Short mmCIF file of N, CA and C in Angstrom, two decimals:
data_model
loop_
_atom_site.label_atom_id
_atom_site.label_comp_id
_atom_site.label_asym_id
_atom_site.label_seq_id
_atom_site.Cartn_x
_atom_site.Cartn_y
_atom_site.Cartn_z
N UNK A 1 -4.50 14.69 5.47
CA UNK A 1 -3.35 14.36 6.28
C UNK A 1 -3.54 15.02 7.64
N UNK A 2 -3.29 14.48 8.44
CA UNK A 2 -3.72 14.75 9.71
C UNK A 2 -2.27 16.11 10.34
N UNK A 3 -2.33 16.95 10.66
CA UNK A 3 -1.53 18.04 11.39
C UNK A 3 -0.63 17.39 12.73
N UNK A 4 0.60 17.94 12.39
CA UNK A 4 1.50 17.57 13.24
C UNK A 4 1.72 18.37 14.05
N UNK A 5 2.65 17.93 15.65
CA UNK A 5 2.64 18.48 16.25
C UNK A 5 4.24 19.13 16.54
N UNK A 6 4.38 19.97 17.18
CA UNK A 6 6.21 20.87 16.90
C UNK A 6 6.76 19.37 17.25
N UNK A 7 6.77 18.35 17.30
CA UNK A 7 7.57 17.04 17.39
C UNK A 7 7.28 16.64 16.25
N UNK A 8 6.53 16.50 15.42
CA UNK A 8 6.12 15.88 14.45
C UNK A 8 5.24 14.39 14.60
N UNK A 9 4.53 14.41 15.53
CA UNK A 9 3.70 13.07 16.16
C UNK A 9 2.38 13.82 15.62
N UNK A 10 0.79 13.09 15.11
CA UNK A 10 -0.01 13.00 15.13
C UNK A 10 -1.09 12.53 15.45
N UNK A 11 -2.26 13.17 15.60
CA UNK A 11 -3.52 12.51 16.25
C UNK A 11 -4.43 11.38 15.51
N UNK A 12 -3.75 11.27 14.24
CA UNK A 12 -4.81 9.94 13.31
C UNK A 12 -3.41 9.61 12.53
N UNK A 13 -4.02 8.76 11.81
CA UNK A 13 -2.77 8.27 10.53
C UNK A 13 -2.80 9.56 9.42
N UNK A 14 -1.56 9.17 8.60
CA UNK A 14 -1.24 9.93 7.40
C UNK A 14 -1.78 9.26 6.69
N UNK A 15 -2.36 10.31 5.77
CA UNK A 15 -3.01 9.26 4.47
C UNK A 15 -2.14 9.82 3.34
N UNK A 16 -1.59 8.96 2.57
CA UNK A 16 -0.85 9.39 1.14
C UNK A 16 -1.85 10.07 0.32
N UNK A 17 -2.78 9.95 -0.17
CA UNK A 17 -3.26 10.36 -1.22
C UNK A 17 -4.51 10.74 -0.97
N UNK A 18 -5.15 12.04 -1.21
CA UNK A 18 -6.71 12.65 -0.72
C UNK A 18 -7.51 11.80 -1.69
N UNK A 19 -8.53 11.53 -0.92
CA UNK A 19 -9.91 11.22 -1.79
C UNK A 19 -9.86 11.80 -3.18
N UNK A 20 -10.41 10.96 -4.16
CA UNK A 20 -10.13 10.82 -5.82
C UNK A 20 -8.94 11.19 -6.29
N UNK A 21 -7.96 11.28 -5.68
CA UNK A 21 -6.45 11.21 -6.51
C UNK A 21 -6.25 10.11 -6.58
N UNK A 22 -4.70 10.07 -7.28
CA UNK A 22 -4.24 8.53 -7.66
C UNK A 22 -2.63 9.41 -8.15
N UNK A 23 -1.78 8.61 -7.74
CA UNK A 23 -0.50 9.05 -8.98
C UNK A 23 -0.07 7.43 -9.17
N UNK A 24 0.79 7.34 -10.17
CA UNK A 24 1.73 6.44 -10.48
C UNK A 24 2.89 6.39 -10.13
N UNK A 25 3.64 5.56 -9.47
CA UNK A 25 4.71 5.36 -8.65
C UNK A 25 5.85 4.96 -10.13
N UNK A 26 6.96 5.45 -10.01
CA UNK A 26 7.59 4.90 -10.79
C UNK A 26 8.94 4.07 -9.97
N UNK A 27 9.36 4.12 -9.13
CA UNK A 27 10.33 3.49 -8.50
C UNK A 27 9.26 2.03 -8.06
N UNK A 28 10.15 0.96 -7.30
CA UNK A 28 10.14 -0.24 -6.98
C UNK A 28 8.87 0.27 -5.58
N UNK A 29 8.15 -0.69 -5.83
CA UNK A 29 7.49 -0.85 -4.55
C UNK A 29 6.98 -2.25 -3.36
N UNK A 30 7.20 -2.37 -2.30
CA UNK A 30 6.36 -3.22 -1.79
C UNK A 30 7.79 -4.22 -2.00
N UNK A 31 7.03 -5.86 -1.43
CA UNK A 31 8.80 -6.76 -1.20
C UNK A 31 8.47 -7.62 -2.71
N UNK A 32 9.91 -8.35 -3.13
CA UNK A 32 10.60 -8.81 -1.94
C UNK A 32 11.58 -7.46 -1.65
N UNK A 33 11.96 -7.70 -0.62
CA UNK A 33 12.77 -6.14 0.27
C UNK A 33 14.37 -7.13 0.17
N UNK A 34 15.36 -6.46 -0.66
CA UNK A 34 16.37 -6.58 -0.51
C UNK A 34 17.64 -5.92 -0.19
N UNK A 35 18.66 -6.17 0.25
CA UNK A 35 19.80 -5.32 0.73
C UNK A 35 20.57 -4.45 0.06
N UNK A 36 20.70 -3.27 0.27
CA UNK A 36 21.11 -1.86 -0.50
C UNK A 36 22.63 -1.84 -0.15
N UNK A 37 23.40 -2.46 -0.76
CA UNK A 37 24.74 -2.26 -0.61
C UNK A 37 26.01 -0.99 0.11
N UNK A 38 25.19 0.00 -0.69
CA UNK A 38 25.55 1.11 -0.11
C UNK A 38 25.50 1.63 1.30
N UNK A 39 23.69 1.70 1.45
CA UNK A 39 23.17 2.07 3.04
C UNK A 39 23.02 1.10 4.07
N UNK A 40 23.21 -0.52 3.19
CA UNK A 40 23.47 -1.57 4.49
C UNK A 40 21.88 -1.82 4.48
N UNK A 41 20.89 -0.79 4.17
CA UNK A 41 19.31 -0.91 4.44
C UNK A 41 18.37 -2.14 3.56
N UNK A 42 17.54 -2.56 3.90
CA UNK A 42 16.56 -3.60 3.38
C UNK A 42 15.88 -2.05 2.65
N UNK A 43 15.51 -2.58 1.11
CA UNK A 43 15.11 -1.63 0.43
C UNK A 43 13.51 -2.44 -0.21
N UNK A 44 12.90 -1.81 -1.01
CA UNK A 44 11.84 -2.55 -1.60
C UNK A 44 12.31 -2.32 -3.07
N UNK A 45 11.84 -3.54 -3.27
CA UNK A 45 12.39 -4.07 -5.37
C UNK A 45 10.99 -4.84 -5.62
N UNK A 46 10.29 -4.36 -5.30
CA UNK A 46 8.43 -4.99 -5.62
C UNK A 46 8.36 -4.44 -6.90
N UNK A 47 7.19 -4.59 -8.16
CA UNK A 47 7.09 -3.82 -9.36
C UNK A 47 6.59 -2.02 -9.24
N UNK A 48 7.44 -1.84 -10.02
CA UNK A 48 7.56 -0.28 -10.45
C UNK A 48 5.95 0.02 -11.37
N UNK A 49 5.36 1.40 -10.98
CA UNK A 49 4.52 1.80 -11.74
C UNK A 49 3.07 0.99 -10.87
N UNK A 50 3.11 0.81 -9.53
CA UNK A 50 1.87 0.35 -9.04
C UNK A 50 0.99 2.04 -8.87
N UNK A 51 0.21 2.07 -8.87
CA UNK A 51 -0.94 3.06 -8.43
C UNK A 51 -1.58 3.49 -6.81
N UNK A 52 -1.20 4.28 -6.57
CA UNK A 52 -1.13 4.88 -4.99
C UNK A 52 -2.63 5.36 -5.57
N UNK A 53 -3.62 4.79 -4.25
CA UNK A 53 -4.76 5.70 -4.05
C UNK A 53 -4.91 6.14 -2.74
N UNK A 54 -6.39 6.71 -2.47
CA UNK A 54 -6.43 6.59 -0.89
C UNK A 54 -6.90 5.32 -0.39
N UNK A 55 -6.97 4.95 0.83
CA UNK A 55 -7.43 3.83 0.71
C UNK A 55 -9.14 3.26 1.21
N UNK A 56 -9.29 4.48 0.94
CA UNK A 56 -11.12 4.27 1.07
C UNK A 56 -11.53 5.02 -0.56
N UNK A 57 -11.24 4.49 -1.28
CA UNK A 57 -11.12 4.90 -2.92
C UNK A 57 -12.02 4.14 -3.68
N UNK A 58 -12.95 3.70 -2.99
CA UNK A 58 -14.33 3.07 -3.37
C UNK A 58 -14.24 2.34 -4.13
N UNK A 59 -12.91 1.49 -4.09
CA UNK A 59 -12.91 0.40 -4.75
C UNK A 59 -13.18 -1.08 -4.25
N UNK A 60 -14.23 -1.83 -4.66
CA UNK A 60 -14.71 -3.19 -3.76
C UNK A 60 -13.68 -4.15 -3.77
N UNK A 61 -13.25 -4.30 -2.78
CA UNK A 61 -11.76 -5.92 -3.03
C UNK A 61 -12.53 -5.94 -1.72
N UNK A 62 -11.70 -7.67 -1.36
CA UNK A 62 -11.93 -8.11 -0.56
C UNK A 62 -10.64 -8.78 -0.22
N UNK A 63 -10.30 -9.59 1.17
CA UNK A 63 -9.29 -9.47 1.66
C UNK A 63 -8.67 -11.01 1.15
N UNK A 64 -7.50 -10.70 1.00
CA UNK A 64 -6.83 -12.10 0.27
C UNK A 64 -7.35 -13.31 1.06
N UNK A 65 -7.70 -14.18 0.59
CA UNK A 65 -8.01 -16.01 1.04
C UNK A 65 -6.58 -15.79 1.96
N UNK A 66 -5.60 -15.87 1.69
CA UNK A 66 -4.50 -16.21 2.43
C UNK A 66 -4.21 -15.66 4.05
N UNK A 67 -4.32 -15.67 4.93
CA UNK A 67 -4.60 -15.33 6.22
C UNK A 67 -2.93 -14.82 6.28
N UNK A 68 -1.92 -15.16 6.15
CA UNK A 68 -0.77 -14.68 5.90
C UNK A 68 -0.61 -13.48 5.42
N UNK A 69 -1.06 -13.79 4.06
CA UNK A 69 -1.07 -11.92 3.71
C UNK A 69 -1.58 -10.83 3.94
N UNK A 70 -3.06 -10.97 5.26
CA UNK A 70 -3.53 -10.39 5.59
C UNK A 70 -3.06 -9.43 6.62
N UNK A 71 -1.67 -9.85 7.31
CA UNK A 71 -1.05 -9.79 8.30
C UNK A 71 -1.03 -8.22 8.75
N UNK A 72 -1.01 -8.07 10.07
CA UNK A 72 -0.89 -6.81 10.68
C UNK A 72 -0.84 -6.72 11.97
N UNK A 73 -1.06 -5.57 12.74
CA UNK A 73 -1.11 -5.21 14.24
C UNK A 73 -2.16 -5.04 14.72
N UNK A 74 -2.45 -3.86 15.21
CA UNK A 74 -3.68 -3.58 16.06
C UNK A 74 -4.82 -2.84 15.01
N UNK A 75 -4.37 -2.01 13.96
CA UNK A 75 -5.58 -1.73 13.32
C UNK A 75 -5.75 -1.73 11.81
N UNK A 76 -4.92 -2.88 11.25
CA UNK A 76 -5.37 -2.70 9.90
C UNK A 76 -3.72 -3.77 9.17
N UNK A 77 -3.89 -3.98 8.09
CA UNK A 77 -3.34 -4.76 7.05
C UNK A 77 -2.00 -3.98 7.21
N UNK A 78 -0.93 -4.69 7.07
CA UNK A 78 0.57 -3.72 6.76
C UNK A 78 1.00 -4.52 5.24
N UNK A 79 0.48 -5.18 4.81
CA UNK A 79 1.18 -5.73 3.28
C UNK A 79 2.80 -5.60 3.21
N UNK A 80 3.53 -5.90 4.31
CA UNK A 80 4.50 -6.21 3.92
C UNK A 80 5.12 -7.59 3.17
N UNK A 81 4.00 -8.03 2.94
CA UNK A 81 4.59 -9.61 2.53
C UNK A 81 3.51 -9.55 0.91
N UNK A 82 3.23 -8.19 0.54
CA UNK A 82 2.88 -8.19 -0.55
C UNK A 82 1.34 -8.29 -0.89
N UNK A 83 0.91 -7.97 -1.94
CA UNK A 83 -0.99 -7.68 -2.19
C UNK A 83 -1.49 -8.65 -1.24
N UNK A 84 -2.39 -8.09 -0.84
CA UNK A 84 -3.12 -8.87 0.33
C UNK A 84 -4.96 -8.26 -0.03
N UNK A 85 -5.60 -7.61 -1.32
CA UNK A 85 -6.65 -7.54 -1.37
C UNK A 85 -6.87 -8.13 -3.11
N UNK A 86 -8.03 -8.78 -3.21
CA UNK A 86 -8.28 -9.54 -4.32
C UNK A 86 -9.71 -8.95 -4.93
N UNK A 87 -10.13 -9.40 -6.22
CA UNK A 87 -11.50 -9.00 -6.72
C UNK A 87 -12.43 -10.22 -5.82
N UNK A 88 -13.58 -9.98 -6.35
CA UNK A 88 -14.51 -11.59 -6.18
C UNK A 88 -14.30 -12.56 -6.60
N UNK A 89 -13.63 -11.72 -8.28
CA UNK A 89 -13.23 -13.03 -8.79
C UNK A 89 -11.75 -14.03 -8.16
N UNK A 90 -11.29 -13.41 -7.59
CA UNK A 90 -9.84 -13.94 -6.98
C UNK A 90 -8.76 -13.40 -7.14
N UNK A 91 -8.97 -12.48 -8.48
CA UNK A 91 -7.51 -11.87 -8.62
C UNK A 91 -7.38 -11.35 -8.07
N UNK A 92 -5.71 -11.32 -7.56
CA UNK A 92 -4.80 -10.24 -6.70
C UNK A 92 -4.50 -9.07 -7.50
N UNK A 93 -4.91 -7.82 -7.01
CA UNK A 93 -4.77 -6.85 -7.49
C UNK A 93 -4.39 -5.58 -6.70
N UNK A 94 -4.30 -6.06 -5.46
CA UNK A 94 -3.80 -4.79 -4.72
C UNK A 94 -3.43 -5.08 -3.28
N UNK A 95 -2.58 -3.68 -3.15
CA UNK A 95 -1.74 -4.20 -1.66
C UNK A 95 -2.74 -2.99 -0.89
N UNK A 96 -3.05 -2.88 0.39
CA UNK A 96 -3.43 -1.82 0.97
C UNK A 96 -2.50 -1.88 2.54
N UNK A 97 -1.77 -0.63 2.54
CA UNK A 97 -0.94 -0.54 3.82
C UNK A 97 -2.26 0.18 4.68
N UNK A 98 -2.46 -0.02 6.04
CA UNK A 98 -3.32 0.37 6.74
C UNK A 98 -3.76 0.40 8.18
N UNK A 99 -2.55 0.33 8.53
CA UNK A 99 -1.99 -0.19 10.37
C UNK A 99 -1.60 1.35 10.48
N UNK A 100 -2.14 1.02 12.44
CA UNK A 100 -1.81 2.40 12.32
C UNK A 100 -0.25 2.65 12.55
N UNK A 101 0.78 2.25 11.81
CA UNK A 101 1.93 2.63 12.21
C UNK A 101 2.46 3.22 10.77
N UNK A 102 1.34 2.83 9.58
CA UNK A 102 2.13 3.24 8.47
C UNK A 102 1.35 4.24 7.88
N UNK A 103 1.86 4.96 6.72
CA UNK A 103 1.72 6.03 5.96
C UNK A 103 0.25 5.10 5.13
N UNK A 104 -1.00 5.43 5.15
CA UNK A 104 -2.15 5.10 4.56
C UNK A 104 -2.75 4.93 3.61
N UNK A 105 -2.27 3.92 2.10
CA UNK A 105 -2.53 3.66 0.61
C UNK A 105 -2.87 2.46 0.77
N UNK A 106 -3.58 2.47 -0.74
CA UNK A 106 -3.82 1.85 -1.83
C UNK A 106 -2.78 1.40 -2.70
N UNK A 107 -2.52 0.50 -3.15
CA UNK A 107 -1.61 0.47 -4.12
C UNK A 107 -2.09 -0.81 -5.17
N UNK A 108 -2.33 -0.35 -6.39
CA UNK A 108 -2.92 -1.18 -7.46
C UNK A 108 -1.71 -1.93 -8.04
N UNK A 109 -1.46 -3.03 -8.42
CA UNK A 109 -0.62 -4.00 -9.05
C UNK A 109 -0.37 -3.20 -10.32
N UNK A 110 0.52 -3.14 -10.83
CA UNK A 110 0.75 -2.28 -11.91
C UNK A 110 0.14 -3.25 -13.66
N UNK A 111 0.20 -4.32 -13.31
CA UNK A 111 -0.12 -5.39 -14.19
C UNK A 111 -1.30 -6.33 -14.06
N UNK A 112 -2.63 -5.50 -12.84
CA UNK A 112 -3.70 -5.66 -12.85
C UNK A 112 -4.89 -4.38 -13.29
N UNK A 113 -3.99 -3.51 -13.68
CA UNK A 113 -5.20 -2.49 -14.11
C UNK A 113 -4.32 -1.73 -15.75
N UNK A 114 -5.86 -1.15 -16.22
CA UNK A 114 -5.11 -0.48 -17.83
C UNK A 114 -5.69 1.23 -17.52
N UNK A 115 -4.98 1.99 -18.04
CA UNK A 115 -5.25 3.18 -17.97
C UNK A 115 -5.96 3.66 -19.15
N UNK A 116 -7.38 3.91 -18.54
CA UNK A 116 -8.02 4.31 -19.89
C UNK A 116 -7.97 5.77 -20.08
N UNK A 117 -8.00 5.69 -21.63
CA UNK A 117 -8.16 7.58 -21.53
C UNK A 117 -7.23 8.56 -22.01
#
C-alpha cells in the first residue's frame, strides 16, 4: 500500500491485498448497485463470498470478449458493470478493479472457484 500523505493523497494506487494473500469477502460485492433506503446511497448487492486477491496474483485471465465490460479511464479496468476477466476457455470468472482512481483487486466469482484444502 502505498504511504499517505498528512492529507491522505498518495503517490501510486492502493492495493487491497499484498502479494499471495487472498481473504473471502462475505458481504455483497460488485453491481447490480442498488438504492439503500436508509443512506439514499447506490450500494453494491453483487454475490457475497467473491475472493479479493492482489491483482498481479499470477493468475492467467484474459480480458472479457465484451468491450463493454472492459470499461475504464486512463489506466486500467474499473468493473463496475461487473467481471470483465475470463479463462481461455471463456469462462467469466473474475472482476479486476484497476483504474487509477480505485482501491486495487482481484476479485474471483464466488461460484467460479472451489476451495481446496
Amino acid at each position: 500500500m502505498s504511504p499517505t500523505d498528512v492529507s491522505g493523497h498518495t503517490d501510486g494506487p492502493i492495493v487491497r491485498m499484498a502479494p499471495g494473500t487472498f481473504a473471502v469477502d462475505p458481504e455483497p460485492s460488485g453491481p447490480p448497485y442498488v438504492l439503500d433506503g436508509p443512506s439514499g446511497l447506490l450500494v453494491e448487492s453483487g454475490p457475497s463470498g467473491t475472493v479479493a486477491l492482489n491483482p498481479g496474483g499470477g493468475i492467467v485471465l484474459e480480458a472479457h470478449p465484451d468491450v463493454a465490460l472492459r470499461r475504464g479511464y486512463c489506466c486500467g479496468m474499473d468493473g463496475e458493470r461487473g467481471p470483465n476477466l475470463v479463462r481461455a476457455c471463456g469462462a467469466v470468472i473474475a472482476t479486476v478493479h484497476s483504474d487509477c482512481y480505485q482501491v486495487q483487486e482481484l476479485r474471483l466469482q464466488p461460484d467460479a472457484v472451489v476451495r481446496l484444502g
